[in-house]
Short mmCIF file of C-alpha atoms in Angstrom, two decimals:
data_model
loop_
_atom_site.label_atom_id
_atom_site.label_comp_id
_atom_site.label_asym_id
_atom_site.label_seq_id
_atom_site.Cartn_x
_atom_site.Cartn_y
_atom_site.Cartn_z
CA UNK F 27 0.00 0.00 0.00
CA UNK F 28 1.09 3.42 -0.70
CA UNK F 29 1.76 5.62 2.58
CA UNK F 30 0.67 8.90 3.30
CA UNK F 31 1.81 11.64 5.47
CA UNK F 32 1.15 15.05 6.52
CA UNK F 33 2.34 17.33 8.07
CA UNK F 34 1.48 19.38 10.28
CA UNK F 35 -0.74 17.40 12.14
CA UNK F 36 -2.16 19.76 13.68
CA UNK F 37 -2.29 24.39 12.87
CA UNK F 38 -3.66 26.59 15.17
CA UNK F 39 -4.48 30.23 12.62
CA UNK F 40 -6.85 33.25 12.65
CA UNK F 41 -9.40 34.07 10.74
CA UNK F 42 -7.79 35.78 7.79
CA UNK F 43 -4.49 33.43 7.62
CA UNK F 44 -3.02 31.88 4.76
CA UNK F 45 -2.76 28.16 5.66
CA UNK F 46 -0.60 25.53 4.13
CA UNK F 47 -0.98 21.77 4.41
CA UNK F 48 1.71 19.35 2.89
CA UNK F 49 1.10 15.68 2.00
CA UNK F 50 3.62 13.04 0.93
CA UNK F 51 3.34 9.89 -0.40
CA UNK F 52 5.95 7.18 -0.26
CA UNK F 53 6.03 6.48 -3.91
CA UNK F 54 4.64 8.82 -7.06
CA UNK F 55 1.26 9.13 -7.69
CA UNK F 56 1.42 11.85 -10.61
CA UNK F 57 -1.53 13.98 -9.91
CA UNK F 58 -4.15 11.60 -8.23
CA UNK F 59 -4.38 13.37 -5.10
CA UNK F 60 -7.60 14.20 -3.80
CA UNK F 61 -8.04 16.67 -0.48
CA UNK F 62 -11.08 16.17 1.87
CA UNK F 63 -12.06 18.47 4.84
CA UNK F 64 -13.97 16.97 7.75
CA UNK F 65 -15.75 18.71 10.54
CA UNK F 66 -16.54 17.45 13.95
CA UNK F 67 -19.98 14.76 13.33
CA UNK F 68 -19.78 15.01 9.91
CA UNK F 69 -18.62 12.98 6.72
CA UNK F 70 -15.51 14.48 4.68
CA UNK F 71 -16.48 16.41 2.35
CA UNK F 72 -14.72 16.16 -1.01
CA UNK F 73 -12.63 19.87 -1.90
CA UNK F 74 -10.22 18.96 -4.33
CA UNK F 75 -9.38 16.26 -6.82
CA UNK F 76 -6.60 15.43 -9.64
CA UNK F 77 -4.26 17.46 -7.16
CA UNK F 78 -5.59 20.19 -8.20
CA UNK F 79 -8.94 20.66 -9.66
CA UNK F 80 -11.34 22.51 -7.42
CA UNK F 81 -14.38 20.34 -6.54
CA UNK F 82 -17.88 22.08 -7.79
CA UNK F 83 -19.20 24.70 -5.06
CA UNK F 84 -15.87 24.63 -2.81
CA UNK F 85 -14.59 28.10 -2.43
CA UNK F 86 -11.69 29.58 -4.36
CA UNK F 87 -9.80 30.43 -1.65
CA UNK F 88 -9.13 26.40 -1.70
CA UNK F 89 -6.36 25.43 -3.66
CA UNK F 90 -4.09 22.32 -4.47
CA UNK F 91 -0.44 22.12 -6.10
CA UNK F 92 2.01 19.52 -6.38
CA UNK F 93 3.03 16.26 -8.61
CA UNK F 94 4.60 13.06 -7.97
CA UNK F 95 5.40 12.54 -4.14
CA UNK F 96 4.76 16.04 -2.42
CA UNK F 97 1.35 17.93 -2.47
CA UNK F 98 -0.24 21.02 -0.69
CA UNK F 99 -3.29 22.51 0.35
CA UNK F 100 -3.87 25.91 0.74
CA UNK F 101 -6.73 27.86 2.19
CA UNK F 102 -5.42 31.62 1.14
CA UNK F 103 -7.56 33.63 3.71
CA UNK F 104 -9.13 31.38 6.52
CA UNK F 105 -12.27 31.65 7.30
CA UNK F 106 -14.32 31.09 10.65
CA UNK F 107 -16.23 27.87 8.64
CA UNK F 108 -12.81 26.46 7.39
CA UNK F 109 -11.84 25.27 10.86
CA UNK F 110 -11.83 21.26 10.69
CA UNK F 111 -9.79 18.51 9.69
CA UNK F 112 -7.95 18.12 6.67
CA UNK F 113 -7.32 14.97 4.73
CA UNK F 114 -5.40 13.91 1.98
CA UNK F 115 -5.93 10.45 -0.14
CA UNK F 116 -3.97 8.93 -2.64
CA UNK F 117 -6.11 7.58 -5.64
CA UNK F 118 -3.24 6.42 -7.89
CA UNK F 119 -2.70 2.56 -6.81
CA UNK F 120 -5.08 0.05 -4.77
CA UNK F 121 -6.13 0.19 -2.13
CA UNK F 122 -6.73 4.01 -1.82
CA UNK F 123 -5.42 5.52 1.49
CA UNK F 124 -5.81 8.60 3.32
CA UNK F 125 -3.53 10.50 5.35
CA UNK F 126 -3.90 11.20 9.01
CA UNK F 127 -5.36 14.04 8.48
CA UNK F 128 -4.40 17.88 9.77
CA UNK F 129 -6.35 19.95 11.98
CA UNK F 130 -6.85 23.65 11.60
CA UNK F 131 -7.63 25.36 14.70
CA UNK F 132 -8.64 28.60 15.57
CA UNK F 133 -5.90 30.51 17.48
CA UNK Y 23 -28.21 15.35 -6.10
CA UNK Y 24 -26.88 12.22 -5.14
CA UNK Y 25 -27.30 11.59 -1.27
CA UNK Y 26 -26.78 8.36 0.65
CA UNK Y 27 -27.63 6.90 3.68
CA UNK Y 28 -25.90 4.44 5.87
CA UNK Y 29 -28.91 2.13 8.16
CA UNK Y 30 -28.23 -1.03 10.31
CA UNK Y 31 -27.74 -2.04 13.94
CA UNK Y 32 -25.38 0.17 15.82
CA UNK Y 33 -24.35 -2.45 18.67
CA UNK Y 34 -22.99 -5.73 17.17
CA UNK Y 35 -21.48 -8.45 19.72
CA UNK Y 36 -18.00 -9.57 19.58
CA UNK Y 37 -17.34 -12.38 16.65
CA UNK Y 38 -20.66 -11.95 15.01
CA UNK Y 39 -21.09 -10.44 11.64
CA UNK Y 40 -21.66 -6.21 10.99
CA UNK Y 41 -24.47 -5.94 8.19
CA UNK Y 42 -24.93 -1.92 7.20
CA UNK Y 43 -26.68 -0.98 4.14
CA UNK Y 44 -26.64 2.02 2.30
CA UNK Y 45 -29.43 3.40 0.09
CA UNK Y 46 -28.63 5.70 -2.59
CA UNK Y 47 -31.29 8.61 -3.79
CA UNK Y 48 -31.16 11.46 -6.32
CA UNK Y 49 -29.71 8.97 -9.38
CA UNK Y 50 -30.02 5.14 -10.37
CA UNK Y 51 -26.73 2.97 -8.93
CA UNK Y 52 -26.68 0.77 -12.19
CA UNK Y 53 -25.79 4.36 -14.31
CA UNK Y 54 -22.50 5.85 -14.77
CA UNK Y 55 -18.89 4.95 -14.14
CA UNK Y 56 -19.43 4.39 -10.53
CA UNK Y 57 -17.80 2.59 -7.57
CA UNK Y 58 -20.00 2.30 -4.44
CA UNK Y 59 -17.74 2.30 -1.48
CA UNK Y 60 -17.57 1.88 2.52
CA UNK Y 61 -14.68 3.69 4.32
CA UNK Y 62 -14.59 3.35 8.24
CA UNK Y 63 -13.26 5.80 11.19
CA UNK Y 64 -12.22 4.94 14.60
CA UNK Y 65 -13.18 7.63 17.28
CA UNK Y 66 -10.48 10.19 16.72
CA UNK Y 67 -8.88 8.31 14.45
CA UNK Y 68 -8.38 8.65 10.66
CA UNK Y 69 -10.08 7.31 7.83
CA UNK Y 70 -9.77 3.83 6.48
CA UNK Y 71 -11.19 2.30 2.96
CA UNK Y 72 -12.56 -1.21 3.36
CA UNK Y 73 -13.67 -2.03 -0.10
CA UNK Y 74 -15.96 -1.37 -3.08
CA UNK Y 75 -18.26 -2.70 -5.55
CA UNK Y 76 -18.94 -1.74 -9.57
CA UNK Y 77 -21.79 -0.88 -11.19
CA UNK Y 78 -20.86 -4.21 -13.11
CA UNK Y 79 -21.15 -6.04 -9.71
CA UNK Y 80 -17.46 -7.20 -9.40
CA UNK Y 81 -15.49 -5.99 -5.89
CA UNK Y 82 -12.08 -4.82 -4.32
CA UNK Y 83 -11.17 -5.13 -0.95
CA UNK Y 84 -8.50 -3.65 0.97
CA UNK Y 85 -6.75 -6.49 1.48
CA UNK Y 86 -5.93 -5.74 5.46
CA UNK Y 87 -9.40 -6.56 5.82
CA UNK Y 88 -10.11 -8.86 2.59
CA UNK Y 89 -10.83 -12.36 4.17
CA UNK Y 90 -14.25 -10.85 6.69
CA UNK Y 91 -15.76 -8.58 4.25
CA UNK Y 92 -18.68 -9.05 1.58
CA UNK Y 93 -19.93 -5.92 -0.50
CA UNK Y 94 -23.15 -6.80 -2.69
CA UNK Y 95 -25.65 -4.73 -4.49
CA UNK Y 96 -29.73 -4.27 -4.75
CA UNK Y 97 -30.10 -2.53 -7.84
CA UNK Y 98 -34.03 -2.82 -7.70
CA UNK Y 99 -33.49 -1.56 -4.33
CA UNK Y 100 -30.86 1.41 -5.09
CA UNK Y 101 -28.61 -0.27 -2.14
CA UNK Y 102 -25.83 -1.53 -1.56
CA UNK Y 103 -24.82 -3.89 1.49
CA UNK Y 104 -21.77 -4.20 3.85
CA UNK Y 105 -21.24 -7.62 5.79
CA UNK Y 106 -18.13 -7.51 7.99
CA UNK Y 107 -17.68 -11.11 9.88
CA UNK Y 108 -15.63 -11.78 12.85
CA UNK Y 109 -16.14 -8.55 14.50
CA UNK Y 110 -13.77 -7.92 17.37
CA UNK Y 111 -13.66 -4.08 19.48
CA UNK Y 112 -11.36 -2.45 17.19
CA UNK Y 113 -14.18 -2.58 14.56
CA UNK Y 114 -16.06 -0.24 16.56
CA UNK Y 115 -16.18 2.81 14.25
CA UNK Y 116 -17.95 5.05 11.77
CA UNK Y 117 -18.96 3.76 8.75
CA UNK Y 118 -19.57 5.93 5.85
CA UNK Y 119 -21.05 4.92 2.64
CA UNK Y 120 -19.89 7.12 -0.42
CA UNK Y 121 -19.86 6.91 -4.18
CA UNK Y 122 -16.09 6.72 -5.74
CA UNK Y 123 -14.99 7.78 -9.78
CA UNK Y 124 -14.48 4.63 -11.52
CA UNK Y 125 -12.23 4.34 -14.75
CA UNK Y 126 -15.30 6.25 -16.83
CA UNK Y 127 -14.83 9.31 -14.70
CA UNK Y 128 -11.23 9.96 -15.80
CA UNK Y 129 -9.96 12.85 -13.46
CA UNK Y 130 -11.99 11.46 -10.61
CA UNK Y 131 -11.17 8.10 -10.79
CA UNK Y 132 -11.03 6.41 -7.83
CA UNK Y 133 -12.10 9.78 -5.44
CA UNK Y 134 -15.18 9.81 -3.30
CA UNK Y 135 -16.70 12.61 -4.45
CA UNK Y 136 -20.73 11.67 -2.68
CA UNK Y 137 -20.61 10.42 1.25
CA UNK Y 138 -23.17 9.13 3.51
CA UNK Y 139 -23.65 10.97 6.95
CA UNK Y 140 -21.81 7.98 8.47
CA UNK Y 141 -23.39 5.66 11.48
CA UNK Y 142 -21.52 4.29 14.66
CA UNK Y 143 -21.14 0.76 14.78
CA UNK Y 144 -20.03 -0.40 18.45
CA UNK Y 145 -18.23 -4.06 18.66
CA UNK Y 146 -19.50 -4.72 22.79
CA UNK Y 147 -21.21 -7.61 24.43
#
């Protein structure tokens, strides 16, 4: 299986903040990176796939870069409904696995 | 608007078998280039993919869990089923239903793009 990390694990911002979240996988996976963002109670919700395309109705200030083994997220100016849990997941080999996950908290 | 929704017992007892079913509204499960997945998540934990099933009717499985699991499909229903035997504590989890890009969908191929709301399953006796 191909591993996934991220890092941090966890960011403490302010509303306003540019935030950046990198994920790496152990082995390339061109472009088939997809970002999820999870709130407390909820299921992830699906923000960006193809590393990055921007999923329908997510917000611009959502973006995703990166090729190969190293990817980011970035949320440009944070906003008080972007604080939750960020995931990445590889879609490039079987199985697919996620990373485990970043969470953006409010300073 | 696709929407699914996960339904089955939420207390199962230890080595007995997890059944969950999801039921999928807003389009037919037989149309498209679809994969119809179940992902689980430990309390505070992170999110794991158990396994899938085609529009076609064939399966994957993650292999970590490959020998307890059993996806299978209702079309007439819209559903699709979850059976996970053997069930020990650390099954206790969320488990989400969602719909996943198949080889059709190109750019989202293999991304779960639709989820359920999720429902607790708790391994106790």
């Amino acid at each position: 299986d191909i591993q996934m990390t991220q890092s941090p694990s966890s960011v403490s911002a302010s509303v306003g903040d540019r935030v950046t979240i990198t994920c790496r996988a152990s082995q390339g996976i061109s472009s088939w990176l997809a970002w999820y963002q999870q709130k407390p109670g909820k299921a992830p919700k699906l923000l960006i796939y193809a590393a990055s395309s921007l999923q329908s109705g997510v917000p611009s200030r959502f973006s995703g870069s990166g090729s190969g083994t190293d990817f980011t997220l970035t949320i440009s100016s944070l906003q008080p409904e972007d604080f939750a849990t960020y995931y990445c997941q590889q879609a490039n080999s079987f199985p697919p696995t996620f990373g485990p996950g970043t969470k953006v908290d409010i300073k | 608007q696709v929407q699914l929704q996960e339904s089955g017992p939420g207390l199962v007892k230890p080595s007995q078998t997890l059944s969950l079913t999801c039921t999928v509204s807003g389009g037919s499960i037989s149309s498209g280039s679809y994969y119809w997945s179940w992902i689980r998540q430990p309390a505070g934990k992170g999110l794991e993919w158990i396994g899938r099933i085609y529009t076609s009717g064939s399966t994957n499985y993650n292999p970590s869990l490959k020998s307890r699991v059993t996806i299978s499909v209702d079309t007439s229903k819209n559903q699709f089923s979850l059976k996970l035997s053997s069930v020990t504590a650390a099954d206790t989890a969320v488990y989400y239903c969602a719909r996943e890009g198949g080889p059709e969908t190109t750019v989202l191929y293999r991304t779960l793009d639709y989820w359920g709301q999720g429902t607790l399953v708790t391994v106790s006796s």
